[in-house]
């Protein structure tokens, strides 16, 4: 204690007028604000002063952010007019090296089945709601039953990208993956015992681990049994919990935004040509052709796509791309970021709600349409509400029943007027339709939305069909199809963007600028996904030790 005090005193000097001026202390465990000790054994402020930079989580590669031209600058031969070029800036982030594979998704299904057994009436829809739709392989005039029965589970397809997964299932997989990875991080750093996660799977402990629950109500994790699962950091029977300030908890896995996906696919980091920077890079690789122009492997296809009518792979033994349906991940060379299959194999879900326009007048930094701001629900006891047995299920328009949350997770509610009052950056919780050209985006919405429902629908720009599905008292699905004659589009707030070409697509769709959309509850045999993670801290993994504008001597 005395030595630390002397160090602080010696860093001060008497200046004119008798005032004391303190220079920055050389000790990282002494506050530059107060001179107090940080991380003192006696108590006080505790903080991870040894944190270097964010660790690269399992399966991910680092994508350094920057400026690029989002959209297409070549002729729009499809006349979609939905990818007008705009200059955007993307923050650094991480992205999966490959698409999520069948074996990765099977691990997810196995966990759900073990922890939330479907034979338990409380959990009856959790496992079933996560199952991919294997019937997407069927074709009324094609023999594809082999894929229907084998593609997901047979080890021959283990490292092939998972398909038949809708957008909602993809986001739930990402949330599950976040919790499993953070369990490993907490175990490694001594906050959890090594056998904690396996006791959950084996059924010794009821209730799983939720990252947000751990950060907000750590005593509630593992159904309130976390104290018995403490790691080596536990002191004198007093539980020790990691916080965000510990630097141990990783940000969440999630779907990449459309802008992130397109930026990562273009991979301009490997080519500093002006034309590429201006959006003229046609594919994730250099050049304007789909075949390899290098000496080694010259003429080989660089992606898995449909080469022509009735031609899904080329002539056997010659000019073949090595696949007829999907291909095993890493079958083709990665782009300059180290990402595989950013063109071809399967198209991929991204996070954004689809609209034909990209409103760069409002945002040219981390552009994303789909923000719905939520906050933690607070109970009558003043504590964050943790969901136990009150699992909320949602019946999708196609009749599939899915759990909105899992037991042990934090209950979330939309932000209200207390968070939006007099704000300039947002005024409501749901911002999916903000400035999309629809009357509802206007402050004069009431002028457009007056009258009966039919006439109001006719005045809307995005008046998509609304098919209502519900479960009656006997557990039977009741489907009410929309029969309105005023519907003019399939675009609504539940329609999501998917990017990239697939094994079913012609070369035109391999361009990272191309964008298509599909309802978030639908699945196909040609759309998969990969996860992303935000980077916290410095833009680059190679930090500048010398401040910019100064030269080291």
Coordinates of C-alpha atoms in Angstrom, one line a residue, residues 25-530:
X25 CA 1.2 6.9 -13.7
X26 CA 3.2 4.1 -15.2
X27 CA 1.1 1.5 -13.3
X28 CA -1.9 0.2 -15.2
X29 CA -3.5 -0.6 -11.9
X30 CA -3.5 3.0 -10.7
X31 CA -6.4 5.2 -11.8
X32 CA -5.5 8.2 -13.9
X33 CA -8.7 9.7 -12.8
X34 CA -8.4 9.5 -9.0
X35 CA -5.0 8.0 -8.2
X36 CA -6.7 5.1 -6.4
X37 CA -5.6 1.6 -6.9
X38 CA -7.5 -0.6 -9.3
X39 CA -7.9 -4.3 -8.6
X40 CA -6.7 -3.9 -5.0
X41 CA -6.9 -6.8 -2.7
X42 CA -8.5 -4.6 -0.1
X43 CA -11.4 -4.0 -2.4
X44 CA -12.6 -1.1 -4.5
X45 CA -12.9 -0.9 -8.3
X46 CA -12.2 -4.2 -10.1
X47 CA -11.4 -4.2 -13.8
X48 CA -9.5 -6.3 -16.3
X49 CA -6.6 -4.0 -16.9
X50 CA -4.7 -6.8 -18.7
X51 CA -7.1 -7.1 -21.6
X52 CA -5.3 -7.1 -24.9
X53 CA -7.9 -7.6 -27.6
X54 CA -10.9 -9.7 -28.5
X55 CA -10.2 -13.4 -28.9
X56 CA -11.2 -14.9 -32.2
X57 CA -14.1 -17.3 -31.3
X58 CA -14.4 -20.8 -32.7
X59 CA -15.1 -21.1 -36.4
X60 CA -14.6 -17.4 -37.2
X61 CA -12.1 -15.4 -39.1
X62 CA -11.3 -11.7 -38.6
X63 CA -12.7 -9.2 -41.2
X64 CA -11.1 -5.8 -41.0
X65 CA -13.6 -3.1 -41.7
X66 CA -13.4 -0.3 -44.2
X67 CA -15.1 1.6 -47.0
X68 CA -16.5 -0.1 -50.1
X69 CA -19.2 0.4 -52.8
X70 CA -22.3 -1.6 -51.9
X71 CA -24.5 -2.5 -54.8
X72 CA -24.0 -3.1 -58.5
X73 CA -22.4 -0.7 -60.9
X74 CA -22.8 -2.9 -64.0
X75 CA -26.0 -3.0 -66.0
X76 CA -29.0 -4.4 -64.1
X77 CA -30.1 -7.0 -66.7
X78 CA -32.8 -8.4 -64.3
X79 CA -34.3 -4.9 -64.0
X80 CA -34.8 -5.4 -60.3
X81 CA -33.5 -1.9 -59.4
X82 CA -32.9 -3.0 -55.9
X83 CA -29.1 -2.8 -55.6
X84 CA -28.3 0.8 -56.5
X85 CA -24.6 1.5 -55.7
X86 CA -23.9 3.4 -52.5
X87 CA -20.6 4.0 -50.6
X88 CA -20.7 2.4 -47.2
X89 CA -18.3 2.0 -44.2
X90 CA -18.3 -1.3 -42.2
X91 CA -16.8 -1.7 -38.8
X92 CA -14.5 -4.7 -38.2
X93 CA -16.2 -7.9 -37.4
X94 CA -15.8 -11.7 -37.5
X95 CA -17.4 -14.2 -39.8
X96 CA -17.7 -18.0 -40.1
X97 CA -15.0 -19.4 -42.3
X98 CA -17.6 -21.7 -43.9
X99 CA -21.3 -22.1 -44.0
X100 CA -22.8 -23.9 -41.0
X101 CA -22.6 -27.6 -41.8
X102 CA -24.9 -30.5 -41.2
X103 CA -22.7 -31.8 -38.3
X104 CA -22.7 -28.4 -36.6
X105 CA -26.4 -28.2 -36.8
X106 CA -26.8 -31.8 -35.6
X107 CA -24.8 -30.9 -32.5
X108 CA -27.4 -28.2 -31.8
X109 CA -30.3 -30.6 -32.3
X110 CA -28.7 -33.2 -30.0
X111 CA -28.3 -30.6 -27.3
X112 CA -31.9 -29.5 -27.5
X113 CA -33.1 -33.1 -27.5
X114 CA -31.0 -33.9 -24.4
X115 CA -31.7 -30.8 -22.3
X116 CA -35.3 -30.2 -23.4
X117 CA -36.6 -33.8 -24.1
X118 CA -39.6 -33.6 -26.5
X119 CA -41.5 -36.2 -24.5
X120 CA -41.7 -33.7 -21.7
X121 CA -45.0 -31.8 -22.3
X122 CA -43.3 -28.5 -21.2
X123 CA -40.8 -28.8 -24.1
X124 CA -42.8 -30.6 -26.7
X125 CA -42.2 -28.0 -29.5
X126 CA -38.6 -26.9 -28.8
X127 CA -36.8 -29.8 -30.6
X128 CA -39.4 -30.1 -33.4
X129 CA -39.3 -26.4 -34.0
X130 CA -35.6 -26.5 -34.6
X131 CA -35.6 -29.4 -37.1
X132 CA -34.7 -28.5 -40.7
X133 CA -37.3 -29.1 -43.3
X134 CA -35.9 -32.2 -45.2
X135 CA -38.8 -32.2 -47.6
X136 CA -37.3 -29.2 -49.4
X137 CA -35.4 -31.7 -51.6
X138 CA -38.6 -33.1 -53.1
X139 CA -39.5 -32.3 -56.7
X140 CA -42.8 -33.5 -58.3
X141 CA -40.8 -34.4 -61.5
X142 CA -37.5 -35.4 -59.9
X143 CA -36.2 -38.3 -57.9
X144 CA -34.6 -36.8 -54.8
X145 CA -35.7 -39.0 -52.0
X146 CA -32.1 -40.0 -51.3
X147 CA -31.4 -36.4 -50.2
X148 CA -34.7 -36.2 -48.3
X149 CA -33.7 -39.2 -46.2
X150 CA -30.0 -38.8 -45.9
X151 CA -28.7 -35.3 -46.5
X152 CA -29.0 -34.0 -43.0
X153 CA -27.9 -37.0 -40.9
X154 CA -25.8 -39.3 -43.0
X155 CA -22.0 -38.9 -42.3
X156 CA -21.3 -38.7 -46.0
X157 CA -22.9 -35.2 -45.9
X158 CA -21.5 -34.2 -42.5
X159 CA -19.3 -31.3 -43.8
X160 CA -21.9 -30.1 -46.4
X161 CA -23.8 -26.9 -45.7
X162 CA -27.1 -27.4 -43.8
X163 CA -30.2 -26.5 -45.8
X164 CA -33.9 -26.5 -45.1
X165 CA -33.4 -24.0 -42.3
X166 CA -35.5 -20.9 -42.2
X167 CA -34.3 -17.5 -41.1
X168 CA -35.8 -17.8 -37.6
X169 CA -34.1 -21.2 -37.0
X170 CA -30.8 -19.7 -38.2
X171 CA -31.0 -16.9 -35.6
X172 CA -31.9 -19.3 -32.9
X173 CA -28.9 -21.5 -33.7
X174 CA -26.7 -18.4 -33.4
X175 CA -28.1 -17.6 -30.0
X176 CA -27.6 -21.2 -28.8
X177 CA -24.0 -21.1 -30.1
X178 CA -23.3 -17.9 -28.2
X179 CA -24.2 -19.6 -24.9
X180 CA -22.2 -22.8 -25.6
X181 CA -19.0 -20.9 -26.5
X182 CA -19.3 -18.6 -23.5
X183 CA -19.7 -21.6 -21.3
X184 CA -16.3 -22.8 -22.6
X185 CA -14.7 -19.4 -22.0
X186 CA -16.0 -19.2 -18.4
X187 CA -14.8 -22.8 -17.8
X188 CA -11.3 -22.0 -19.2
X189 CA -11.0 -18.8 -17.0
X190 CA -12.1 -20.7 -13.8
X191 CA -15.5 -19.2 -13.4
X192 CA -17.2 -22.5 -14.1
X193 CA -16.2 -26.1 -13.3
X194 CA -15.1 -28.3 -16.1
X195 CA -18.1 -30.7 -15.8
X196 CA -20.8 -28.0 -15.7
X197 CA -21.9 -28.1 -19.3
X198 CA -21.9 -31.9 -19.4
X199 CA -24.0 -32.3 -16.3
X200 CA -26.7 -30.3 -18.2
X201 CA -26.6 -32.6 -21.2
X202 CA -26.6 -35.8 -19.1
X203 CA -29.6 -34.6 -17.1
X204 CA -27.8 -34.3 -13.7
X205 CA -28.8 -30.6 -13.7
X206 CA -32.1 -29.3 -15.0
X207 CA -31.8 -26.0 -16.9
X208 CA -29.1 -24.7 -19.1
X209 CA -26.8 -21.7 -19.4
X210 CA -27.8 -18.3 -20.9
X211 CA -25.2 -15.6 -21.4
X212 CA -27.6 -12.7 -20.7
X213 CA -29.0 -14.4 -17.7
X214 CA -25.5 -15.0 -16.3
X215 CA -24.6 -11.3 -16.8
X216 CA -27.9 -10.0 -15.3
X217 CA -28.9 -12.7 -12.8
X218 CA -26.0 -15.1 -12.4
X219 CA -27.6 -16.8 -9.4
X220 CA -30.4 -18.0 -11.7
X221 CA -28.2 -19.9 -14.1
X222 CA -28.4 -23.7 -14.3
X223 CA -31.8 -23.5 -12.6
X224 CA -30.3 -21.8 -9.6
X225 CA -27.6 -24.4 -9.0
X226 CA -24.6 -22.4 -10.3
X227 CA -23.0 -22.1 -6.9
X228 CA -22.3 -25.9 -6.9
X229 CA -20.7 -25.5 -10.3
X230 CA -18.2 -22.8 -9.5
X231 CA -14.6 -23.0 -10.8
X232 CA -11.2 -22.4 -9.3
X233 CA -11.9 -18.7 -8.8
X234 CA -14.3 -19.4 -6.0
X235 CA -12.9 -18.1 -2.7
X236 CA -13.9 -19.2 0.7
X237 CA -17.2 -20.6 -0.5
X238 CA -18.1 -17.2 -1.9
X239 CA -19.2 -17.5 -5.6
X240 CA -17.3 -15.3 -8.1
X241 CA -19.0 -14.3 -11.3
X242 CA -17.6 -12.9 -14.5
X243 CA -18.9 -9.5 -15.7
X244 CA -18.6 -7.7 -19.0
X245 CA -15.7 -5.8 -17.5
X246 CA -13.9 -9.1 -17.0
X247 CA -13.4 -9.3 -20.8
X248 CA -14.1 -13.0 -20.7
X249 CA -17.7 -12.9 -22.2
X250 CA -17.7 -12.8 -26.0
X251 CA -20.2 -10.8 -28.0
X252 CA -23.1 -12.8 -29.5
X253 CA -23.0 -15.0 -32.6
X254 CA -25.6 -13.6 -35.0
X255 CA -26.4 -13.5 -38.7
X256 CA -24.3 -11.0 -40.6
X257 CA -25.9 -7.9 -41.9
X258 CA -26.3 -7.6 -45.7
X259 CA -23.7 -4.9 -45.8
X260 CA -21.2 -7.0 -43.8
X261 CA -21.9 -10.1 -46.0
X262 CA -21.4 -8.2 -49.2
X263 CA -18.2 -6.5 -47.9
X264 CA -16.8 -9.8 -46.7
X265 CA -17.6 -11.5 -50.0
X266 CA -15.9 -8.8 -52.1
X267 CA -12.7 -9.1 -50.1
X268 CA -11.1 -6.0 -51.5
X269 CA -8.3 -6.4 -49.0
X270 CA -6.4 -8.5 -51.5
X271 CA -6.7 -6.0 -54.4
X272 CA -6.3 -2.3 -54.1
X273 CA -7.3 -1.5 -57.7
X274 CA -9.5 1.6 -58.1
X275 CA -12.1 -0.2 -60.1
X276 CA -12.6 -2.8 -57.4
X277 CA -12.9 -0.2 -54.7
X278 CA -15.6 1.5 -56.8
X279 CA -17.6 -1.7 -56.9
X280 CA -16.5 -3.2 -60.2
X281 CA -15.3 -6.5 -58.6
X282 CA -17.7 -9.0 -60.1
X283 CA -16.9 -12.1 -58.0
X284 CA -15.3 -12.9 -54.6
X285 CA -12.1 -13.6 -56.6
X286 CA -10.3 -11.3 -59.1
X287 CA -11.3 -11.3 -62.7
X288 CA -14.5 -11.4 -64.7
X289 CA -14.7 -15.2 -65.2
X290 CA -15.8 -18.2 -63.2
X291 CA -12.8 -20.3 -64.2
X292 CA -9.3 -20.4 -62.8
X293 CA -6.9 -18.4 -65.0
X294 CA -3.8 -19.3 -63.0
X295 CA -1.2 -21.8 -64.2
X296 CA -2.0 -24.4 -61.6
X297 CA -5.6 -25.5 -62.0
X298 CA -6.2 -23.5 -65.1
X299 CA -9.7 -23.9 -66.4
X300 CA -11.2 -25.2 -63.1
X301 CA -14.4 -23.7 -61.9
X302 CA -14.0 -21.5 -58.9
X303 CA -17.5 -22.1 -57.4
X304 CA -20.3 -24.6 -57.4
X305 CA -23.2 -23.2 -59.5
X306 CA -25.5 -24.2 -62.4
X307 CA -23.6 -23.7 -65.6
X308 CA -26.5 -24.0 -68.0
X309 CA -29.9 -25.6 -68.5
X310 CA -29.6 -29.2 -67.3
X311 CA -25.9 -28.6 -66.4
X312 CA -25.3 -28.6 -62.7
X313 CA -21.7 -29.7 -62.7
X314 CA -20.3 -30.1 -66.2
X315 CA -19.3 -33.2 -68.2
X316 CA -18.2 -36.1 -66.0
X317 CA -14.4 -36.2 -65.8
X318 CA -13.9 -33.0 -67.7
X319 CA -14.9 -29.4 -67.1
X320 CA -16.6 -30.6 -63.9
X321 CA -17.1 -28.3 -60.8
X322 CA -17.0 -31.4 -58.6
X323 CA -20.6 -31.2 -57.4
X324 CA -24.2 -31.7 -58.6
X325 CA -26.0 -30.5 -55.5
X326 CA -24.1 -28.8 -52.7
X327 CA -20.4 -29.5 -52.2
X328 CA -18.4 -30.2 -49.1
X329 CA -17.2 -27.0 -47.5
X330 CA -13.7 -25.9 -48.4
X331 CA -13.9 -27.6 -51.8
X332 CA -12.9 -24.4 -53.5
X333 CA -10.3 -21.8 -52.7
X334 CA -11.2 -19.1 -50.1
X335 CA -11.3 -15.4 -51.0
X336 CA -8.7 -12.9 -49.7
X337 CA -10.3 -12.8 -46.3
X338 CA -10.1 -16.5 -45.9
X339 CA -13.8 -17.2 -46.4
X340 CA -15.0 -20.2 -48.3
X341 CA -18.0 -20.4 -50.6
X342 CA -19.0 -16.8 -50.6
X343 CA -20.2 -17.5 -54.2
X344 CA -22.0 -20.7 -55.1
X345 CA -22.7 -23.9 -53.0
X346 CA -25.7 -22.4 -51.1
X347 CA -27.1 -18.9 -50.9
X348 CA -27.1 -17.5 -47.4
X349 CA -29.5 -15.8 -45.0
X350 CA -28.5 -12.4 -43.7
X351 CA -30.1 -10.3 -40.9
X352 CA -31.8 -7.6 -42.9
X353 CA -35.4 -7.0 -43.6
X354 CA -35.8 -6.6 -47.4
X355 CA -36.7 -3.4 -49.1
X356 CA -35.9 -2.5 -52.7
X357 CA -34.2 0.7 -51.5
X358 CA -31.0 1.3 -49.5
X359 CA -31.4 4.6 -47.7
X360 CA -27.8 5.8 -47.6
X361 CA -29.0 9.4 -47.0
X362 CA -29.7 8.4 -43.4
X363 CA -27.0 5.9 -42.8
X364 CA -23.7 5.1 -44.6
X365 CA -22.1 3.5 -41.5
X366 CA -22.9 -0.2 -40.6
X367 CA -26.1 0.0 -42.7
X368 CA -28.8 -2.4 -41.5
X369 CA -32.6 -2.5 -41.8
X370 CA -34.2 -4.6 -39.1
X371 CA -33.7 -2.9 -35.8
X372 CA -36.3 -3.7 -33.1
X373 CA -35.0 -2.3 -29.9
X374 CA -35.7 -4.4 -26.8
X375 CA -34.9 -4.2 -23.1
X376 CA -34.8 -6.6 -20.2
X377 CA -38.1 -7.0 -18.4
X378 CA -38.1 -6.1 -14.7
X379 CA -40.3 -7.9 -12.2
X380 CA -42.1 -6.6 -9.2
X381 CA -39.1 -7.5 -7.0
X382 CA -37.0 -5.0 -9.1
X383 CA -34.9 -7.8 -10.6
X384 CA -34.5 -8.9 -14.2
X385 CA -37.2 -11.5 -15.1
X386 CA -35.9 -15.0 -15.9
X387 CA -38.2 -17.3 -17.8
X388 CA -38.7 -20.7 -16.2
X389 CA -41.6 -22.8 -17.4
X390 CA -43.6 -20.1 -19.1
X391 CA -42.2 -20.8 -22.6
X392 CA -43.7 -18.7 -25.3
X393 CA -44.4 -20.4 -28.6
X394 CA -45.1 -18.8 -32.0
X395 CA -47.1 -20.5 -34.8
X396 CA -45.6 -19.5 -38.1
X397 CA -47.8 -18.8 -41.2
X398 CA -46.9 -22.2 -42.5
X399 CA -48.1 -23.9 -39.3
X400 CA -44.6 -24.7 -37.8
X401 CA -44.6 -24.1 -34.0
X402 CA -41.4 -22.6 -32.6
X403 CA -40.3 -21.6 -29.2
X404 CA -39.5 -17.8 -29.0
X405 CA -37.4 -18.4 -25.9
X406 CA -35.8 -21.2 -23.9
X407 CA -36.1 -21.8 -20.2
X408 CA -33.5 -19.9 -18.2
X409 CA -33.3 -17.0 -20.6
X410 CA -34.0 -13.3 -19.8
X411 CA -37.4 -12.0 -20.7
X412 CA -37.2 -9.1 -23.2
X413 CA -39.8 -6.4 -23.9
X414 CA -39.9 -3.6 -26.5
X415 CA -38.5 -0.2 -25.4
X416 CA -41.2 2.3 -24.4
X417 CA -41.8 6.0 -24.3
X418 CA -39.4 6.4 -21.4
X419 CA -36.5 5.4 -23.6
X420 CA -37.6 7.3 -26.7
X421 CA -38.8 10.6 -25.3
X422 CA -37.0 13.6 -26.9
X423 CA -34.5 11.3 -28.6
X424 CA -33.1 12.4 -31.9
X425 CA -31.7 9.0 -33.1
X426 CA -34.8 6.8 -32.7
X427 CA -38.4 7.3 -31.7
X428 CA -39.9 3.8 -31.5
X429 CA -38.9 0.2 -30.8
X430 CA -39.7 -1.2 -34.2
X431 CA -37.7 0.5 -37.0
X432 CA -38.0 -2.1 -39.7
X433 CA -40.2 0.1 -41.9
X434 CA -38.3 3.4 -41.2
X435 CA -38.0 5.6 -44.4
X436 CA -38.9 2.8 -46.7
X437 CA -41.3 4.9 -48.9
X438 CA -44.4 3.5 -47.3
X439 CA -47.0 5.9 -45.9
X440 CA -46.4 4.3 -42.5
X441 CA -42.9 5.8 -42.6
X442 CA -44.4 9.3 -42.6
X443 CA -45.3 11.4 -39.6
X444 CA -48.6 11.9 -41.4
X445 CA -49.5 8.2 -41.4
X446 CA -52.9 8.8 -40.0
X447 CA -53.9 10.7 -43.1
X448 CA -53.1 7.6 -45.2
X449 CA -54.4 5.0 -42.8
X450 CA -58.0 6.3 -42.3
X451 CA -61.1 4.3 -43.2
X452 CA -62.0 0.7 -43.4
X453 CA -59.3 -2.1 -43.6
X454 CA -59.8 -2.8 -47.2
X455 CA -59.4 0.8 -48.4
X456 CA -56.4 1.3 -46.0
X457 CA -54.7 -1.8 -47.5
X458 CA -55.2 -0.5 -51.0
X459 CA -53.2 2.7 -50.0
X460 CA -50.3 0.8 -48.6
X461 CA -47.1 0.3 -50.6
X462 CA -46.2 -3.0 -48.9
X463 CA -49.6 -4.6 -48.5
X464 CA -48.5 -8.2 -48.5
X465 CA -50.9 -11.1 -47.8
X466 CA -51.5 -11.9 -44.2
X467 CA -52.2 -15.6 -43.7
X468 CA -53.3 -16.3 -40.1
X469 CA -52.6 -19.6 -38.5
X470 CA -53.5 -20.5 -34.9
X471 CA -53.9 -23.5 -32.7
X472 CA -57.4 -24.2 -31.4
X473 CA -58.4 -25.6 -28.0
X474 CA -58.0 -29.2 -29.2
X475 CA -54.4 -28.5 -30.5
X476 CA -55.4 -28.5 -34.2
X477 CA -54.1 -26.0 -36.6
X478 CA -56.6 -23.5 -38.0
X479 CA -55.4 -21.9 -41.2
X480 CA -57.0 -18.7 -42.5
X481 CA -55.7 -17.8 -45.9
X482 CA -55.7 -14.1 -47.0
X483 CA -58.3 -13.7 -49.8
X484 CA -58.0 -10.0 -50.3
X485 CA -57.9 -8.7 -53.9
X486 CA -55.9 -5.6 -52.9
X487 CA -52.6 -7.3 -52.2
X488 CA -49.9 -6.1 -54.5
X489 CA -46.6 -7.4 -53.1
X490 CA -44.9 -10.2 -51.0
X491 CA -42.8 -7.6 -49.2
X492 CA -43.5 -7.1 -45.5
X493 CA -41.5 -6.8 -42.2
X494 CA -41.1 -10.6 -42.0
X495 CA -39.3 -10.9 -45.4
X496 CA -35.5 -11.3 -45.2
X497 CA -32.6 -10.8 -47.6
X498 CA -30.5 -13.7 -48.8
X499 CA -27.3 -13.3 -50.6
X500 CA -25.0 -15.1 -53.0
X501 CA -25.5 -17.7 -55.7
X502 CA -26.2 -21.4 -55.0
X503 CA -25.8 -24.8 -56.7
X504 CA -29.2 -24.1 -58.3
X505 CA -28.3 -20.6 -59.7
X506 CA -26.6 -19.4 -62.8
X507 CA -23.4 -17.4 -62.7
X508 CA -25.3 -14.1 -62.6
X509 CA -26.2 -14.6 -58.9
X510 CA -22.6 -15.2 -57.9
X511 CA -22.0 -11.4 -57.9
X512 CA -21.9 -10.3 -54.1
X513 CA -24.0 -7.3 -55.0
X514 CA -27.1 -9.3 -56.0
X515 CA -29.9 -9.5 -53.5
X516 CA -33.0 -11.6 -53.2
X517 CA -35.7 -12.1 -50.5
X518 CA -37.9 -14.7 -49.0
X519 CA -40.3 -14.9 -46.0
X520 CA -38.4 -15.6 -42.9
X521 CA -40.4 -18.7 -42.0
X522 CA -39.7 -20.5 -45.4
X523 CA -36.8 -22.8 -46.2
X524 CA -35.4 -24.2 -49.4
X525 CA -32.8 -26.7 -50.6
X526 CA -30.4 -24.0 -51.7
X527 CA -30.3 -21.5 -48.8
X528 CA -28.0 -22.0 -45.8
X529 CA -26.3 -19.5 -43.5
X530 CA -23.1 -18.6 -41.6

